[in-house]
mmCIF file of C-alpha atoms and ligand atoms in Angstrom:
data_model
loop_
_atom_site.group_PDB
_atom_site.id
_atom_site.type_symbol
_atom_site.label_atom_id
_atom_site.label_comp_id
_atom_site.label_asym_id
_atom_site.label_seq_id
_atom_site.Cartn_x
_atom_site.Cartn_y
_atom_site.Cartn_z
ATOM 1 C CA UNK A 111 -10.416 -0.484 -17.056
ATOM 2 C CA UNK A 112 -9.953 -4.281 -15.826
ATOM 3 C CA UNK A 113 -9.612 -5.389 -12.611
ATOM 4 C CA UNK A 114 -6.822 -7.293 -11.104
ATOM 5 C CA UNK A 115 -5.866 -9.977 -8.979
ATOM 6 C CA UNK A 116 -3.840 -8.764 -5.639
ATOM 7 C CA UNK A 117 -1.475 -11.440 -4.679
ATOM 8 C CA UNK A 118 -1.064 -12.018 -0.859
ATOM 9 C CA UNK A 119 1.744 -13.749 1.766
ATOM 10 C CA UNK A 120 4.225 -15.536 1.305
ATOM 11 C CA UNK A 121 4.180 -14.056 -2.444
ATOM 12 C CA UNK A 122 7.991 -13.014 -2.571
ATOM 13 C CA UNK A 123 7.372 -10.171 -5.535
ATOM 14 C CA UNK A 124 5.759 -8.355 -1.781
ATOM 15 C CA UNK A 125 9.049 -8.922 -0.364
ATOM 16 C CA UNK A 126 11.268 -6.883 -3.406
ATOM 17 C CA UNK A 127 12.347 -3.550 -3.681
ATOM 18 C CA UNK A 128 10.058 -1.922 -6.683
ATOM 19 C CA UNK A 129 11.491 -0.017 -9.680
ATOM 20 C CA UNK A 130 11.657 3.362 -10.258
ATOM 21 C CA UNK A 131 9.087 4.376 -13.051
ATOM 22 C CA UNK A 132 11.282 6.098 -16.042
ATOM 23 C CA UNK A 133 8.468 8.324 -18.237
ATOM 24 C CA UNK A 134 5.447 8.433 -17.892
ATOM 25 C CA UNK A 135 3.520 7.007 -20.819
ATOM 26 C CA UNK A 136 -0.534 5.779 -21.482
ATOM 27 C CA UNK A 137 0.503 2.552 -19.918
ATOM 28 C CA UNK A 138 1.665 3.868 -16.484
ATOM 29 C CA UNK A 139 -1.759 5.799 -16.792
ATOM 30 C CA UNK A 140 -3.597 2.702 -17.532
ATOM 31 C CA UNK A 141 -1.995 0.773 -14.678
ATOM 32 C CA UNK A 142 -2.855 3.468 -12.237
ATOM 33 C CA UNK A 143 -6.257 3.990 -13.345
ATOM 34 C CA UNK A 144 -6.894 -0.168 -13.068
ATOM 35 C CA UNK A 145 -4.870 0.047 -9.387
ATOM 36 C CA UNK A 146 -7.467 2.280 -8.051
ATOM 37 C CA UNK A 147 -10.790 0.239 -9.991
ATOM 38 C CA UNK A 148 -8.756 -2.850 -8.292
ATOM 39 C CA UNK A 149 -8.823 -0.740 -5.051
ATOM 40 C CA UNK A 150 -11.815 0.241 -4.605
ATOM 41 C CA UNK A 151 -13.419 -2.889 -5.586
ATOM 42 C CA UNK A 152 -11.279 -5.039 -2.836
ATOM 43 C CA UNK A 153 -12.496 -2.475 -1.086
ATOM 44 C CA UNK A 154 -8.928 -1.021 0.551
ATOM 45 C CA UNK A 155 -7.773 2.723 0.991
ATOM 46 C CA UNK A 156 -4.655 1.941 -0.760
ATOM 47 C CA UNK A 157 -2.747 -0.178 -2.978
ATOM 48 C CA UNK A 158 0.552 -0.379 -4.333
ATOM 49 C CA UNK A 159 1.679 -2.265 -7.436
ATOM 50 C CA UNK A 160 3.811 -4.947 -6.220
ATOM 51 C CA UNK A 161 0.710 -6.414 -4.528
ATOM 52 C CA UNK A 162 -1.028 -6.637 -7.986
ATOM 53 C CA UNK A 163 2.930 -8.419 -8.929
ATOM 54 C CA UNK A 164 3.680 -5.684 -10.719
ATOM 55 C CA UNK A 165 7.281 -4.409 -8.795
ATOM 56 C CA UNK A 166 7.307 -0.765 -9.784
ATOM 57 C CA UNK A 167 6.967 2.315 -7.679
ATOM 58 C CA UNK A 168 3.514 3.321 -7.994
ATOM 59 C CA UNK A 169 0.226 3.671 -5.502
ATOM 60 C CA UNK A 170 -2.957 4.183 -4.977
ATOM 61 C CA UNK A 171 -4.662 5.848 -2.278
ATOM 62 C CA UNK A 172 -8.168 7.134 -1.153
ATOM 63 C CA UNK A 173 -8.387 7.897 2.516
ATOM 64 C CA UNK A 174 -12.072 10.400 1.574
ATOM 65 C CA UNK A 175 -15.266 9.830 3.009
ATOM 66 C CA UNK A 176 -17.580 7.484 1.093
ATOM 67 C CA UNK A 177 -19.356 10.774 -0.413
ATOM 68 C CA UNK A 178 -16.311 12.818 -1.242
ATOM 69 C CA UNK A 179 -13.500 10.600 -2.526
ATOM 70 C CA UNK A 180 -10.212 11.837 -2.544
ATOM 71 C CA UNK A 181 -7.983 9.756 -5.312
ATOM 72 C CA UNK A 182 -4.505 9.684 -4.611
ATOM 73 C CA UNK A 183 -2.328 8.629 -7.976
ATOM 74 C CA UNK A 184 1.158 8.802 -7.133
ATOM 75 C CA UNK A 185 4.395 7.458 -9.470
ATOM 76 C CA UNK A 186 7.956 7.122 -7.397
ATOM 77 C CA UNK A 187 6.471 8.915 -4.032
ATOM 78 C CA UNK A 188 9.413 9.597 -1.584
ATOM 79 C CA UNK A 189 8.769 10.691 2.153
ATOM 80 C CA UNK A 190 11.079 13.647 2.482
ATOM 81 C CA UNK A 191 9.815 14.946 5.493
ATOM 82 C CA UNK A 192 8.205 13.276 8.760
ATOM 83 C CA UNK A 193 7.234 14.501 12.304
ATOM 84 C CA UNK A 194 8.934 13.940 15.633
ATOM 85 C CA UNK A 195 5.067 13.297 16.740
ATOM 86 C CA UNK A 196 3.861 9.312 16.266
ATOM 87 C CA UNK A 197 0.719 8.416 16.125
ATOM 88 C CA UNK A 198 -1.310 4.761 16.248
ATOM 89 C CA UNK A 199 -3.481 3.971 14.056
ATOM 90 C CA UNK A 200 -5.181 0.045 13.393
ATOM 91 C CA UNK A 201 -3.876 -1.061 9.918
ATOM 92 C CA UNK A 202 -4.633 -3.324 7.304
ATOM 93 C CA UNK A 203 -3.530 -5.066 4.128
ATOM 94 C CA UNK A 204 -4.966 -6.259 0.822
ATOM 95 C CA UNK A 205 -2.343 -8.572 0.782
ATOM 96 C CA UNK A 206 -2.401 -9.643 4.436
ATOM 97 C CA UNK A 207 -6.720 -10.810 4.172
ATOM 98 C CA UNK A 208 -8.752 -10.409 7.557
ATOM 99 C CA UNK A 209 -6.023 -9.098 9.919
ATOM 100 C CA UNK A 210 -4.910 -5.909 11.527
ATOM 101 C CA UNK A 211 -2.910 -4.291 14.125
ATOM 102 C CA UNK A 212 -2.103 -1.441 15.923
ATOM 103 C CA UNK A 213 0.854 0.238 14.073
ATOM 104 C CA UNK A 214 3.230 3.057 15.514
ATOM 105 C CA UNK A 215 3.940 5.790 12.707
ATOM 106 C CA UNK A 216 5.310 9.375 12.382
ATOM 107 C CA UNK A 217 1.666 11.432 12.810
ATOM 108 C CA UNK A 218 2.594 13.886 9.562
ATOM 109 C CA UNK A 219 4.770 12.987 6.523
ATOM 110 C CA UNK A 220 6.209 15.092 3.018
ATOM 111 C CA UNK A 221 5.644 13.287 -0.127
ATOM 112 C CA UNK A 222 7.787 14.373 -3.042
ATOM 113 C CA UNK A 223 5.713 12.311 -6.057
ATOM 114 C CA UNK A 224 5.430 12.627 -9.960
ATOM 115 C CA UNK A 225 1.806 12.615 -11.376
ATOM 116 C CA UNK A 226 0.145 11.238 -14.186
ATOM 117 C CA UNK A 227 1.417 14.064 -16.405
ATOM 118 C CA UNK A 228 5.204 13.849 -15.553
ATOM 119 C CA UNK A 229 5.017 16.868 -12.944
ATOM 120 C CA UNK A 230 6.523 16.581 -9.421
ATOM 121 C CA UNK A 231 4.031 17.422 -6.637
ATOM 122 C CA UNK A 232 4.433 17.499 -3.264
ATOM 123 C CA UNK A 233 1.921 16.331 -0.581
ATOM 124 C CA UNK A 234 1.649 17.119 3.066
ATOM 125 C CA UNK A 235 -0.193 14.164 4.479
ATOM 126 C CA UNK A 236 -1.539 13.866 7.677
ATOM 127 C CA UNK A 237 -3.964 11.519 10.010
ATOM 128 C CA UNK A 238 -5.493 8.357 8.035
ATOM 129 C CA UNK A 239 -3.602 9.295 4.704
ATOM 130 C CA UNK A 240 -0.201 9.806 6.625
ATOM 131 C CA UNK A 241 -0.521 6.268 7.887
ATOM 132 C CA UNK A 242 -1.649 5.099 4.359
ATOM 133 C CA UNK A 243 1.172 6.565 2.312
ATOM 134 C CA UNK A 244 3.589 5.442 4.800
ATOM 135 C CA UNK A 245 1.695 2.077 4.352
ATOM 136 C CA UNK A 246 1.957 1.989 0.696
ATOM 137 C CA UNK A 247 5.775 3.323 0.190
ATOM 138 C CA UNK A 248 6.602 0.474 2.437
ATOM 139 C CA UNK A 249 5.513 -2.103 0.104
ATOM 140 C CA UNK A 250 7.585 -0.430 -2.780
ATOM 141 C CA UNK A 251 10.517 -1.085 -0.045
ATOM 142 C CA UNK A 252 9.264 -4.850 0.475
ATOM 143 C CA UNK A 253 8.014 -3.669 3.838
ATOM 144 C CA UNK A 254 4.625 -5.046 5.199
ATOM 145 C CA UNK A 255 2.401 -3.658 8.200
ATOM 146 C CA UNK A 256 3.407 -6.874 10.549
ATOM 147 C CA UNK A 257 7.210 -5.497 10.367
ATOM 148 C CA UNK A 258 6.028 -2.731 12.613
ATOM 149 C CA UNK A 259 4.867 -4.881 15.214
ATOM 150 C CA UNK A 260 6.145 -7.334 17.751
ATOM 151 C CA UNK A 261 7.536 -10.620 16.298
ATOM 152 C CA UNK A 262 4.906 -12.645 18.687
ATOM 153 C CA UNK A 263 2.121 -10.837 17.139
ATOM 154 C CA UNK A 264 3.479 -10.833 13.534
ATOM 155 C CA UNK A 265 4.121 -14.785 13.720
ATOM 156 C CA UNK A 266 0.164 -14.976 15.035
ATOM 157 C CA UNK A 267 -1.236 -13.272 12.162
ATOM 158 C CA UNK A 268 1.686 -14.929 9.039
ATOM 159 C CA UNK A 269 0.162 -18.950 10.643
ATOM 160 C CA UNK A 270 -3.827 -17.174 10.914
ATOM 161 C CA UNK A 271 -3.686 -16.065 6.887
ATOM 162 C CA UNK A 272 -1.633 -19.821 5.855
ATOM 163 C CA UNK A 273 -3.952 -21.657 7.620
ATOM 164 C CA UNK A 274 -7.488 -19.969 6.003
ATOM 165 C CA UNK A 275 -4.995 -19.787 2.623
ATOM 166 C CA UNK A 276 -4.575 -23.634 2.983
ATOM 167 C CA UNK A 277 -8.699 -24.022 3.908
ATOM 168 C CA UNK A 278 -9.960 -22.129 1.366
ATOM 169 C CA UNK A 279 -7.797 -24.368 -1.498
ATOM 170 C CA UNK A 280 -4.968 -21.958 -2.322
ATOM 171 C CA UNK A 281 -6.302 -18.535 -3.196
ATOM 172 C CA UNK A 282 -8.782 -16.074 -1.194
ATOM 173 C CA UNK A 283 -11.081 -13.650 -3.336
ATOM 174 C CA UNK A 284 -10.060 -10.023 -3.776
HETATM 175 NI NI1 LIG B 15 -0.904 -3.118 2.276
#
C-alpha cells in the first residue's frame, strides 16, 4: 500500500470527465486499496481518483464513526435514483484545502456500482454518505463542491486556496 499525492485547483485532470473502468483486475484493486490509505491519511471521508490524477471512475468513501469504519470501494458508481427531499449539509474537498460551504443536495440517492470482484451492487445512501457519494461521482463528472454554490462565494474560496497555494511555494501537504 503507498500513499499518494492528491492534486488540488486549478489542476485541469479535476475538471475531465473520468473513464469507465473495463475489468476489474489486481491493479484496479491496488488503486482502490491505496485511494482509501491516501484517504484516510489526508484525513477526508471520500476520494475519487481524478484527484489523485488518475481520470477513471472509481471512489472511496468512509462516512463511519471513528470506532466503526464503514469502507466504501466503489468502481463506475451511477446515481440511479434520488429523492424529491434536499438536504444541506457543510462540504469539503481534498482538492479544494481549508474551505467549505453549505451545499444543497437530494437528502437520499441509488447507487448502481461494481465491486472489487466484478459484481454489481446497489447502495441506498442516505444522510452524510448521500452527500459524499454525490460528492465523489461529481468529480468523475469534473464537477467540484463550489459549482453548487453561488458564483460570489465560489470566486471567494478559488482566490482564498491561490493565494495560500502561491504562499506556501506551489504545493500544500496532503
Ligand atoms: Ni472532493
Amino acid at each position: 500500500m503507498s500513499l499518494i499525492p492528491i492534486i488540488l485547483i486549478p489542476d485541469p485532470v479535476l475538471r475531465r470527465v473520468a473513464e469507465p473502468v473495463g475489468e476489474v483486475t489486481d491493479g484496479v484493486r491496488q488503486l482502490l486499496d491505496d485511494m482509501a490509505e491516501t484517504m484516510y491519511d489526508a484525513p477526508g471521508i471520500g476520494l475519487a481518483a481524478p484527484q489523485i490524477n488518475i481520470s477513471e471512475r472509481l471512489i472511496v468513501m468512509d462516512c463511519g464513526p471513528d470506532d466503526a469504519p464503514e469502507l466504501h470501494k466503489m468502481i463506475n458508481p451511477e446515481i440511479v435514483g434520488r429523492s424529491d427531499e434536499l438536504s444541506i449539509l457543510e462540504e469539503g474537498c481534498l482538492s479544494i484545502p481549508d474551505q467549505t460551504a453549505e451545499v444543497e443536495r437530494p437528502a437520499t440517492v441509488d447507487v448502481r456500482y461494481t465491486d472489487i470482484n466484478g459484481a454489481e451492487q446497489m447502495l441506498h445512501c442516505e444522510g452524510l454518505l448521500a452527500a459524499c457519494v454525490q460528492h465523489e461521482i461529481d468529480h468523475l463528472n469534473g464537477v467540484l463542491f463550489i459549482d453548487h454554490i453561488s458564483r460570489l462565494k465560489r470566486d471567494m474560496i478559488v482566490r482564498r486556496v491561490l493565494k495560500s497555494l502561491r504562499q506556501s511555494g506551489g504545493r500544500s501537504a496532503g
